[in-house]
Amino acid sequence: MVEYAEYNNDLYELQASRWLWKKLKPHALPSGSLPCPRLGHSFSLHGNKCYLFGGLANESEDNNNNIPRYLNDFYELELRQGSGVVGWTIPQTKGVPPTPRESHSAVIYSKNDRGKSKLYIFGGMSGCRLSDLWELDIETMTWSSPGAKGAFPLPRSLHTANIIGNRMYIFGGWVPKMSEDDSPSSQETHWKCTNSFSFLDLDSMEWKALMTDSSEDRRDWPGPRAGHCAVTVGKRLYIWSGRDGYKKAWNCQVCCKDLWYIDTEKPPPPSLVQLVLATTNSFHVKWNELPTVEGYLLQLSPESPASTGAGKPAPLSELSALSSTITSTARAGPLHSQSGLVCPQRFEEAGVDSPASPEVRVDICHPNSSGVSNQASPSMYAQPTASDHEVVDIKESLTEKQTIYSENTELNGKLKASSGFKSAVAISSSEQCTSQAKSISTNGQPGEQTAVKNGCRQWYDVGIFQSNSAVVTHFFLLPDSNPSSTDKAADVDLSDYTMLKKHDLCPGSVYRFRLAAINGHGVGPFSKISQFKTCIPGFPGAPSSVKVTKSADCVHISWESPSSPTGNILEYSAYLAIRTSLPEAQNQLAFVKIYSGLETSCTVTASQLANAHVDCSSRPAVVFRISAKNEKGYGPAIQVRWLQEKS
């Protein structure tokens, strides 16, 4: 509707990559006409087709006179590849179509096992509000009215419907006021906005009410509204704006300007914890960022202290696990510490990472034959990783954006597993999350005797982190013995870290790590376990400032001496990841030595590169490692991913 009683049938396309609007001119129907101007219709995307159904048109040719006409016509719009449209058609449908209506909802659901897609239309307005459900089999273009069971939602219009998994979630809208016998008024002379929330299981066709209509002013639930919009991101549903319909008169209605979200499921298990940097008593770790999570619970399990034997470079038989790392730079997101959330003062805006295009990615590592990083230097270094984001130098890995939790962390509430709505509040990168989680431990010095008890491994909290990286210098112990070995994150309770005793990391010790994601629905399952080893004092640090340049028939690699040599550098060794068919090399990298000497550069011949393994876990890359040796032995290696052009 452009103005009162003046409707429109223009079609526009937004090219989101450029934020550019374009008015489209689709081919008309064979009759030469277009779908008539309307409002309150539905417009649903499926593949390269959009489906237009229903709406409200003005029967009068005089714009000063509005004679409403409810529609149930059905059109198909074919889209061009990339941009633009082909034209309108009227599909030949079977069965009885839905009755005319406007302000209804329409969603498309595709069953994963059968691949069939169906269009579902629910509710709307046609002189009175509707609560009927209609189904269109898109493959056969057959209309039907499926039977459903359970607690049916009230008749409504101007509500929203969204698909998450196999459920259609219905929120808000205009509903008739209930009479004294709890039935909708037959004349529907009185109506109101609702904040009720239901879903329909589209496999079992059963309705379930998650929240009935409530007039209470709750801080953890959106107020009643209609004409709002709702979108899904993963398993999270966002609701924005709408009007509250305080009175029927238009000038007495109030438009909402609040943003809410609800997590419908617990988050999936995160990726493996990856090592970025290490010292004799700390780790800088990171992991893949998951969408729509509010924090990550990081736990560790210590092994007995390792011996202080000399380090040595990794030969062909010594393999290191390779897995992907973060998909974007670490940034703070919303993490709420209360079960009831206040109305937002400002809203979170999605961050966009700036692209970059360096030639190499630099990591530092030194694995031993057991797959544990044999970290034998007080210098900081990283476990070998593959990257899904733009590659960076290791000097840029530690940022001020990472959130570190210590005894100074303020805890002003408890994060509770809840399926309630939350107002979306942005938290700046300098703010730390204010949440708590269970600390699983035993008394005394953790070691082999406490990390494994009765055949079960014990886990200790490091903290809850808002970004996807953390610096680990200690873990927390409970004041009273409370051993636990559960692998179920759902069993994790919440406790106050400020009341717990810290235990610092020890040099030359092995620690196992696991991670669980947290959202408004609760704590998800833990990731697979990774393990790292703190550095042993006295060994040289890793070389730095690696450069890889290509010539006609070879590759030149140069580097700088370690910033902390801890003595005289006796030699350097360089390694190349190669293809191998060894069974133990599954999902791991195998390396062969390509250089040993005092020079801080080497040449890789074409014949050596012919056997190189191209790591395709993210952007295709050839992997090199370079390490330094002093009087005590080899220190950690720096790992370089030399990006390859796609063929």
XYZ file of C-alpha atoms in Angstrom:
647
model
C 0.000 0.000 0.000
C 1.500 3.316 -1.120
C -1.261 5.467 0.333
C -4.642 4.692 1.815
C -6.563 2.499 -0.658
C -3.778 2.821 -3.233
C -2.056 -0.507 -3.745
C 0.983 -1.396 -5.830
C 2.326 -4.371 -7.808
C 5.898 -3.220 -8.463
C 8.679 -5.778 -8.116
C 12.139 -4.935 -6.753
C 15.387 -6.817 -6.225
C 18.049 -5.992 -3.640
C 21.578 -7.007 -4.605
C 22.824 -7.452 -1.068
C 26.507 -7.642 -2.044
C 26.287 -4.014 -3.199
C 23.190 -2.889 -1.257
C 21.706 -1.898 -4.601
C 17.973 -1.796 -5.290
C 16.750 -2.485 -8.815
C 13.211 -2.326 -10.171
C 12.429 -5.433 -12.205
C 10.168 -5.843 -15.214
C 9.104 -9.495 -15.451
C 7.339 -10.878 -18.483
C 3.575 -10.643 -18.134
C 1.193 -13.562 -18.082
C -0.024 -14.995 -21.408
C -3.106 -12.818 -20.975
C -0.839 -9.786 -20.963
C -1.606 -8.874 -17.366
C 0.365 -8.934 -14.136
C -0.771 -9.971 -10.649
C -3.050 -7.177 -9.481
C -1.822 -4.590 -6.924
C -2.238 -5.900 -3.382
C -1.065 -5.943 0.217
C -0.979 -8.633 2.899
C 0.139 -11.295 0.428
C 2.871 -13.911 0.932
C 5.958 -14.248 -1.270
C 7.957 -17.463 -0.744
C 11.283 -18.468 -2.286
C 12.008 -22.057 -3.326
C 14.969 -22.789 -5.556
C 14.778 -20.394 -8.508
C 11.033 -19.794 -8.073
C 9.021 -17.401 -5.943
C 5.406 -18.187 -5.084
C 2.876 -15.388 -4.588
C -0.356 -16.203 -2.779
C -3.403 -14.210 -1.727
C -3.552 -10.738 -0.280
C -6.003 -7.851 -0.238
C -6.926 -5.756 -3.274
C -9.106 -2.676 -3.718
C -12.225 -3.474 -5.705
C -12.887 0.198 -6.338
C -11.222 2.162 -9.125
C -11.487 5.259 -6.967
C -8.530 5.507 -4.601
C -10.661 7.565 -2.235
C -12.989 4.610 -1.863
C -11.613 1.347 -0.455
C -13.670 -1.763 -1.222
C -11.558 -4.668 0.086
C -11.392 -7.880 -1.931
C -9.675 -10.910 -0.387
C -7.609 -12.989 -2.820
C -6.559 -16.605 -3.101
C -4.830 -16.467 -6.475
C -1.507 -18.245 -6.861
C 1.410 -17.221 -9.088
C 4.913 -18.454 -9.840
C 7.803 -16.102 -10.630
C 10.911 -17.597 -12.249
C 14.225 -15.991 -11.284
C 17.239 -15.622 -13.534
C 20.586 -17.000 -12.463
C 22.456 -14.336 -10.492
C 20.090 -11.423 -10.969
C 16.791 -10.548 -12.553
C 13.601 -12.470 -13.314
C 12.048 -14.243 -16.286
C 8.343 -13.748 -15.804
C 5.055 -14.675 -14.162
C 3.095 -17.880 -14.717
C -0.001 -19.404 -13.146
C 0.789 -23.002 -12.098
C -1.843 -25.636 -12.782
C -2.782 -26.875 -9.317
C -4.916 -29.752 -8.122
C -7.158 -30.105 -5.110
C -9.109 -27.435 -3.243
C -7.062 -24.251 -2.702
C -7.117 -22.186 0.499
C -9.942 -19.728 0.922
C -9.203 -16.049 0.128
C -7.184 -14.255 2.800
C -4.551 -11.648 3.609
C -1.991 -11.164 6.386
C -1.441 -14.923 6.554
C 1.914 -16.708 6.814
C 3.573 -18.963 4.250
C 6.677 -21.126 4.672
C 8.368 -23.843 2.644
C 9.588 -27.042 4.305
C 11.765 -29.685 2.657
C 12.105 -33.091 4.277
C 15.732 -34.151 4.276
C 15.058 -37.862 3.890
C 12.628 -37.605 0.980
C 13.573 -34.309 -0.573
C 9.935 -33.292 -1.101
C 9.144 -29.631 -0.598
C 5.828 -28.305 0.630
C 4.356 -24.849 1.063
C 2.376 -24.320 4.281
C -0.111 -21.485 4.710
C -1.482 -20.707 8.146
C -4.092 -18.264 9.410
C -4.749 -14.824 8.016
C -7.706 -12.489 7.730
C -10.853 -12.815 5.609
C -13.470 -10.745 7.409
C -12.497 -12.683 10.517
C -9.234 -14.168 11.682
C -8.390 -17.700 10.569
C -6.595 -20.652 12.137
C -6.690 -23.144 9.262
C -3.636 -24.881 7.847
C -3.065 -25.561 4.151
C -0.399 -27.579 2.365
C 0.815 -27.433 -1.233
C 2.962 -30.272 -2.558
C 5.261 -28.272 -4.832
C 6.290 -31.333 -6.842
C 2.723 -32.302 -7.786
C 1.157 -28.839 -7.250
C -1.598 -30.398 -5.144
C -3.436 -28.463 -2.430
C -4.674 -30.209 0.719
C -5.757 -29.354 4.246
C -3.711 -31.672 6.478
C -5.140 -32.827 9.767
C -3.170 -31.779 12.821
C -3.441 -32.533 16.517
C -2.372 -30.915 19.732
C -2.934 -27.415 21.128
C -4.024 -25.340 18.122
C -3.029 -21.646 18.192
C -5.793 -19.062 18.298
C -6.989 -17.668 14.957
C -4.653 -14.844 13.975
C -3.344 -12.506 11.314
C -0.194 -10.407 10.906
C 1.767 -13.090 12.772
C 5.055 -14.648 11.683
C 5.933 -18.233 10.765
C 9.479 -19.589 10.463
C 10.977 -22.995 9.763
C 13.727 -24.331 12.037
C 14.478 -27.999 11.528
C 11.164 -29.792 11.132
C 9.182 -27.210 13.082
C 7.100 -24.239 12.006
C 7.230 -21.598 14.745
C 4.304 -19.170 15.063
C 4.667 -15.967 17.051
C 2.362 -13.027 17.802
C -0.280 -11.437 15.604
C -3.836 -10.134 16.005
C -6.120 -12.579 17.814
C -9.751 -12.288 18.920
C -10.363 -11.534 22.566
C -11.627 -14.543 24.439
C -15.164 -14.617 25.806
C -16.027 -15.689 29.327
C -16.127 -19.348 28.289
C -12.589 -19.138 26.848
C -13.765 -19.279 23.244
C -13.145 -16.673 20.543
C -15.942 -14.175 20.160
C -18.231 -15.293 17.341
C -18.705 -11.744 16.056
C -15.054 -10.851 16.650
C -15.902 -7.313 17.665
C -12.922 -7.196 20.032
C -9.390 -8.237 19.232
C -5.899 -7.689 20.533
C -2.242 -8.397 19.918
C -0.671 -11.532 21.357
C 2.806 -12.704 22.312
C 1.940 -16.395 22.296
C 4.472 -18.780 20.796
C 3.742 -22.223 19.311
C 5.234 -24.662 16.879
C 3.909 -27.331 14.548
C 5.974 -30.483 14.101
C 5.707 -30.893 10.334
C 6.579 -34.590 10.479
C 4.076 -35.647 13.145
C 1.685 -32.735 12.395
C 1.261 -31.971 16.083
C 0.934 -28.493 17.589
C 2.656 -27.565 20.820
C 2.250 -24.316 22.771
C 5.530 -22.933 24.141
C 4.024 -19.763 25.602
C 0.342 -18.948 25.944
C -0.984 -15.443 25.581
C 0.232 -13.253 28.423
C -0.609 -9.661 29.281
C 2.102 -9.505 31.940
C 5.056 -7.225 31.355
C 7.878 -9.776 31.373
C 11.519 -8.836 31.005
C 12.407 -12.178 29.413
C 9.684 -12.272 26.753
C 8.648 -9.922 23.937
C 5.487 -7.942 24.527
C 2.326 -8.563 22.473
C 2.678 -7.392 18.878
C 1.510 -7.805 15.297
C 2.984 -6.837 11.957
C 6.483 -7.620 13.216
C 9.129 -9.500 11.250
C 11.043 -12.641 12.170
C 14.107 -14.326 10.665
C 16.172 -17.372 11.529
C 19.953 -17.690 11.822
C 20.828 -21.326 12.376
C 18.644 -22.539 15.233
C 18.015 -19.019 16.531
C 14.861 -17.005 15.835
C 15.047 -13.189 15.811
C 11.977 -10.970 16.203
C 12.010 -7.263 15.372
C 9.535 -4.432 15.857
C 5.782 -4.642 15.150
C 2.929 -2.665 16.714
C 1.215 -3.365 19.993
C -2.395 -2.593 19.072
C -3.149 -0.915 22.375
C -6.443 0.278 20.895
C -8.157 -0.353 17.595
C -7.768 3.259 16.525
C -4.656 3.577 14.355
C -3.456 6.732 16.050
C -3.420 4.969 19.417
C -1.175 2.106 18.381
C 2.450 2.065 19.400
C 5.233 0.713 17.172
C 7.832 -1.424 18.901
C 11.526 -0.887 18.240
C 13.021 -3.775 20.161
C 14.971 -6.789 18.940
C 14.579 -10.217 20.571
C 15.909 -13.675 19.912
C 15.314 -17.194 21.175
C 17.513 -20.279 20.824
C 15.352 -23.261 19.950
C 18.081 -25.863 20.485
C 21.368 -26.238 22.310
C 24.416 -25.465 20.160
C 26.311 -28.257 18.367
C 29.735 -29.413 19.590
C 32.483 -26.945 18.648
C 35.607 -27.814 16.708
C 38.788 -29.064 18.309
C 40.668 -26.580 20.451
C 43.704 -25.421 18.468
C 46.978 -24.154 19.856
C 48.219 -20.769 18.612
C 50.966 -19.801 21.065
C 52.556 -21.352 24.122
C 55.074 -20.501 26.821
C 56.416 -22.426 29.759
C 53.255 -21.663 31.744
C 50.547 -20.582 29.290
C 48.676 -21.445 26.101
C 46.971 -19.192 23.617
C 44.254 -21.373 22.106
C 41.479 -20.813 19.603
C 38.628 -22.681 17.956
C 36.151 -22.332 15.119
C 33.508 -19.722 15.779
C 29.933 -21.005 15.905
C 27.046 -18.754 14.885
C 24.512 -17.583 17.461
C 26.371 -18.737 20.563
C 26.849 -16.566 23.625
C 29.973 -18.124 25.070
C 32.247 -21.141 25.207
C 33.009 -23.271 28.261
C 36.670 -24.331 28.124
C 37.896 -27.192 30.315
C 41.220 -28.972 30.682
C 42.518 -32.176 32.186
C 46.193 -32.238 33.257
C 48.554 -35.131 32.736
C 51.583 -35.841 34.906
C 54.534 -33.443 34.310
C 56.695 -34.457 31.381
C 60.410 -35.153 31.478
C 62.796 -32.395 30.495
C 64.473 -34.323 27.705
C 65.920 -32.444 24.765
C 63.629 -31.566 21.927
C 64.262 -32.792 18.404
C 62.845 -31.973 14.995
C 59.920 -33.950 13.600
C 61.036 -36.577 11.063
C 58.770 -38.318 8.564
C 57.389 -40.778 11.106
C 56.295 -38.096 13.531
C 52.804 -36.964 12.574
C 50.776 -34.037 13.793
C 46.983 -33.815 13.695
C 45.601 -31.236 11.316
C 42.196 -29.631 11.670
C 40.568 -26.367 10.725
C 40.783 -23.202 12.785
C 38.578 -20.158 13.188
C 36.485 -18.903 10.272
C 36.653 -15.273 11.248
C 38.632 -12.985 13.471
C 37.854 -13.125 17.166
C 35.256 -10.634 18.204
C 33.044 -10.180 21.191
C 29.357 -11.014 20.929
C 26.379 -10.824 23.251
C 26.614 -12.963 26.356
C 23.871 -12.553 28.891
C 24.270 -13.433 32.516
C 20.671 -13.162 33.621
C 17.794 -15.495 32.957
C 15.535 -12.452 32.565
C 16.929 -9.838 30.213
C 16.357 -6.126 30.142
C 15.221 -4.154 27.131
C 18.278 -3.304 25.004
C 19.921 0.087 25.031
C 21.476 -0.673 21.662
C 21.429 -3.583 19.264
C 24.164 -5.847 18.021
C 25.377 -5.295 14.503
C 26.944 -8.203 12.650
C 30.685 -7.693 12.238
C 32.274 -8.010 8.808
C 35.902 -9.064 8.588
C 38.074 -7.053 6.232
C 39.582 -9.220 3.490
C 43.294 -9.658 3.189
C 45.511 -11.592 0.824
C 48.986 -12.390 2.164
C 50.846 -15.244 0.527
C 51.624 -17.361 3.544
C 50.158 -18.328 6.854
C 52.619 -18.723 9.715
C 52.051 -21.079 12.622
C 54.530 -22.572 15.067
C 54.616 -26.145 16.274
C 56.819 -29.013 17.340
C 54.953 -32.337 17.596
C 56.423 -35.479 19.042
C 55.584 -39.029 18.112
C 52.627 -39.191 20.474
C 50.903 -36.327 18.712
C 51.444 -33.973 21.643
C 53.185 -30.704 20.940
C 56.717 -31.184 22.271
C 57.040 -27.583 23.284
C 60.545 -27.022 24.484
C 61.045 -23.286 24.604
C 59.938 -20.341 26.672
C 59.131 -18.618 23.383
C 55.555 -18.570 22.219
C 54.571 -20.795 19.322
C 51.547 -22.447 17.708
C 50.236 -25.879 16.841
C 49.993 -26.543 13.071
C 46.603 -25.531 11.804
C 44.713 -24.961 8.624
C 42.776 -21.756 8.175
C 39.369 -21.033 6.671
C 39.861 -17.276 6.853
C 42.430 -14.984 5.313
C 45.902 -16.004 6.364
C 47.854 -13.910 8.864
C 51.335 -13.704 10.326
C 51.771 -15.199 13.771
C 52.700 -11.786 15.186
C 49.136 -10.691 14.498
C 47.542 -13.667 16.186
C 47.435 -12.194 19.685
C 44.894 -9.386 19.682
C 43.448 -7.164 22.325
C 39.995 -8.464 21.422
C 40.465 -11.802 23.140
C 38.726 -12.160 26.495
C 40.849 -13.495 29.351
C 39.199 -14.605 32.575
C 41.038 -14.283 35.844
C 40.363 -13.537 39.471
C 39.391 -9.995 38.464
C 36.475 -11.111 36.324
C 33.253 -9.669 37.649
C 30.438 -12.174 37.940
C 27.107 -10.545 38.499
C 24.746 -13.369 37.712
C 24.304 -16.926 36.534
C 23.785 -18.131 32.999
C 20.855 -20.501 33.163
C 19.714 -23.011 30.612
C 16.538 -21.422 29.352
C 14.385 -21.421 26.261
C 13.145 -17.889 26.972
C 13.568 -14.934 24.649
C 16.438 -12.541 25.140
C 16.792 -8.956 24.091
C 19.764 -8.579 21.776
C 22.292 -6.341 23.510
C 25.689 -5.638 21.973
C 28.770 -5.950 24.198
C 31.948 -4.172 23.210
C 35.156 -6.123 22.702
C 36.648 -4.675 25.884
C 33.849 -6.022 28.063
C 34.194 -9.468 29.568
C 31.347 -11.897 29.746
C 29.679 -12.107 33.107
C 28.767 -15.732 33.372
C 29.591 -18.766 35.405
C 29.882 -22.472 34.921
C 30.565 -25.603 36.853
C 34.129 -26.264 37.929
C 34.820 -29.976 37.960
C 37.849 -30.943 39.991
C 39.301 -32.591 43.031
C 41.372 -31.228 45.898
C 45.133 -30.981 45.863
C 47.628 -30.758 43.067
C 46.109 -32.029 39.823
C 48.226 -34.628 38.155
C 48.003 -38.180 36.960
C 46.396 -39.206 40.236
C 43.648 -36.556 40.121
C 43.161 -36.168 36.364
C 42.142 -39.813 36.076
C 40.185 -41.334 38.941
C 38.530 -44.754 38.943
C 39.318 -45.038 35.245
C 37.489 -41.780 34.438
C 39.149 -38.531 33.450
C 38.454 -35.486 35.604
C 37.960 -32.069 34.027
C 38.652 -28.587 35.400
C 37.188 -25.273 34.303
C 39.367 -22.706 32.583
C 36.472 -20.282 32.169
C 33.681 -19.108 29.906
C 34.888 -17.083 26.935
C 32.945 -14.770 24.729
C 35.261 -14.812 21.710
C 36.786 -17.820 19.949
C 40.243 -17.517 21.531
C 41.686 -17.493 25.034
C 44.965 -17.239 26.889
C 45.143 -20.055 29.445
C 47.434 -19.535 32.422
C 45.489 -21.458 35.080
C 42.375 -23.471 35.837
C 39.997 -23.529 38.785
C 39.648 -25.957 41.688
C 36.558 -26.470 43.794
C 37.057 -25.870 47.545
C 35.396 -29.182 48.332
C 36.003 -32.485 46.631
C 33.474 -32.863 43.856
C 34.921 -35.207 41.238
C 33.085 -35.580 37.972
C 33.926 -37.225 34.700
C 30.744 -36.538 32.790
C 30.967 -35.982 29.054
C 27.504 -34.476 28.996
C 27.605 -30.706 28.923
C 23.950 -30.697 29.953
C 25.083 -31.889 33.380
C 27.354 -28.877 33.872
C 26.179 -26.702 36.751
C 26.981 -23.078 37.350
C 29.299 -21.824 40.062
C 31.111 -18.615 40.953
C 34.753 -18.509 39.778
C 35.572 -15.733 42.234
C 35.062 -18.248 45.049
C 37.342 -20.886 43.556
C 41.040 -21.544 43.937
C 43.289 -21.206 40.894
C 45.978 -23.644 39.824
C 48.704 -22.382 37.455
C 49.988 -24.345 34.473
C 53.374 -26.036 34.876
C 56.329 -26.115 32.432
C 56.827 -29.233 30.327
C 53.373 -30.606 31.153
C 50.682 -32.090 28.920
C 47.108 -30.794 29.139
C 44.015 -32.085 27.404
C 41.364 -29.568 26.311
C 37.695 -29.768 25.437
C 35.107 -27.117 24.640
C 31.329 -26.690 24.830
C 29.254 -23.874 23.331
C 26.581 -22.011 25.280
C 23.430 -20.326 24.049
C 20.131 -19.298 25.602
C 18.896 -22.896 25.511
C 21.798 -24.251 27.539
C 25.235 -25.816 27.259
C 25.804 -28.013 24.218
C 27.886 -31.189 23.917
C 31.648 -31.085 24.282
C 34.077 -31.095 21.380
C 36.587 -33.824 20.694
C 39.670 -33.714 22.910
C 42.960 -32.107 21.878
C 46.159 -32.002 23.907
C 49.157 -29.695 24.120
C 52.375 -29.432 26.074
C 53.843 -26.367 27.766
C 57.391 -25.337 26.878
C 60.508 -26.550 28.633
C 62.967 -23.751 29.520
C 66.311 -23.505 27.749
C 65.393 -24.383 24.157
C 65.427 -21.853 21.314
C 62.301 -20.133 20.111
C 60.886 -20.593 16.647
C 62.265 -18.733 13.632
C 60.191 -15.755 12.497
C 59.349 -13.512 9.514
C 59.214 -16.367 7.021
C 59.022 -15.382 3.340
C 58.227 -17.694 0.447
C 58.999 -16.609 -3.126
C 58.593 -18.573 -6.320
C 60.917 -18.630 -9.318
C 60.666 -20.483 -12.601
C 61.817 -23.891 -11.343
C 62.047 -23.676 -7.562
C 60.855 -21.992 -4.389
C 63.010 -19.864 -2.066
C 62.294 -19.736 1.672
C 63.935 -17.258 4.031
C 63.471 -16.521 7.732
C 64.898 -14.612 10.657
C 66.604 -15.998 13.760
C 64.462 -16.675 16.841
C 63.811 -13.609 18.969
C 64.788 -15.723 21.993
C 67.596 -18.071 20.904
C 68.553 -18.944 24.542
C 72.156 -19.565 23.519
C 73.893 -19.991 20.176
C 71.952 -21.305 17.198
C 73.825 -24.357 15.885
C 71.652 -25.130 12.874
C 68.232 -24.807 11.256
C 66.090 -27.550 9.753
C 63.299 -27.139 7.189
C 60.605 -29.717 6.438
C 58.018 -30.205 3.705
C 54.636 -31.913 4.145
C 54.453 -34.748 1.616
C 51.856 -37.136 0.295
C 51.837 -40.489 2.066
C 49.746 -43.652 2.068
C 50.710 -44.703 5.592
C 47.655 -45.832 7.590
C 48.778 -43.823 10.627
C 48.842 -40.675 8.495
C 45.096 -40.499 8.133
C 43.942 -36.895 8.774
C 47.519 -35.991 9.693
C 50.551 -34.448 8.058
C 53.816 -36.277 7.309
C 57.025 -34.253 6.868
C 60.383 -34.883 5.219
C 63.545 -32.828 5.842
C 64.535 -30.629 2.893
C 67.279 -28.526 4.515
C 69.720 -28.506 7.439
C 72.368 -25.838 8.023
C 73.317 -22.467 9.495
C 71.917 -20.314 6.675
C 68.579 -18.594 7.261
C 67.322 -19.516 3.804
C 66.926 -22.565 1.597
C 65.725 -23.603 -1.846
C 63.034 -26.187 -2.560
C 63.506 -27.886 -5.918
C 60.782 -28.751 -8.383
C 61.330 -32.476 -7.779
C 60.785 -31.987 -4.050
C 57.640 -29.942 -4.663
C 56.298 -32.690 -6.917
C 55.832 -34.859 -3.811
C 54.292 -32.071 -1.720
C 50.975 -32.569 -0.003
C 48.460 -29.832 -0.855
C 46.427 -29.141 2.233
C 42.836 -28.395 1.175
C 41.259 -28.195 4.619
C 40.737 -24.504 3.839
C 42.414 -22.646 0.999
C 44.804 -24.992 -0.890
C 48.330 -24.653 0.471
C 51.731 -26.345 0.625
C 52.973 -26.673 4.209
C 56.541 -26.054 5.420
C 58.088 -26.180 8.905
C 61.321 -24.554 10.083
C 62.969 -25.016 13.490
C 66.169 -23.886 15.226
C 68.651 -25.837 17.350
C 70.886 -24.663 20.203
C 73.155 -26.481 22.650
C 70.146 -28.049 24.340
C 68.387 -29.247 21.202
C 65.690 -28.280 18.750
C 62.979 -25.858 19.764
C 59.495 -25.535 18.333
C 58.969 -25.219 14.598
C 57.242 -22.445 12.752
C 54.691 -23.713 10.235
C 54.053 -21.887 6.964
C 51.073 -22.430 4.664
C 52.040 -21.316 1.166
C 48.772 -20.627 -0.620
C 48.264 -22.157 -4.062
C 46.262 -20.699 -6.902
C 43.171 -22.694 -7.822
C 43.571 -24.559 -11.057
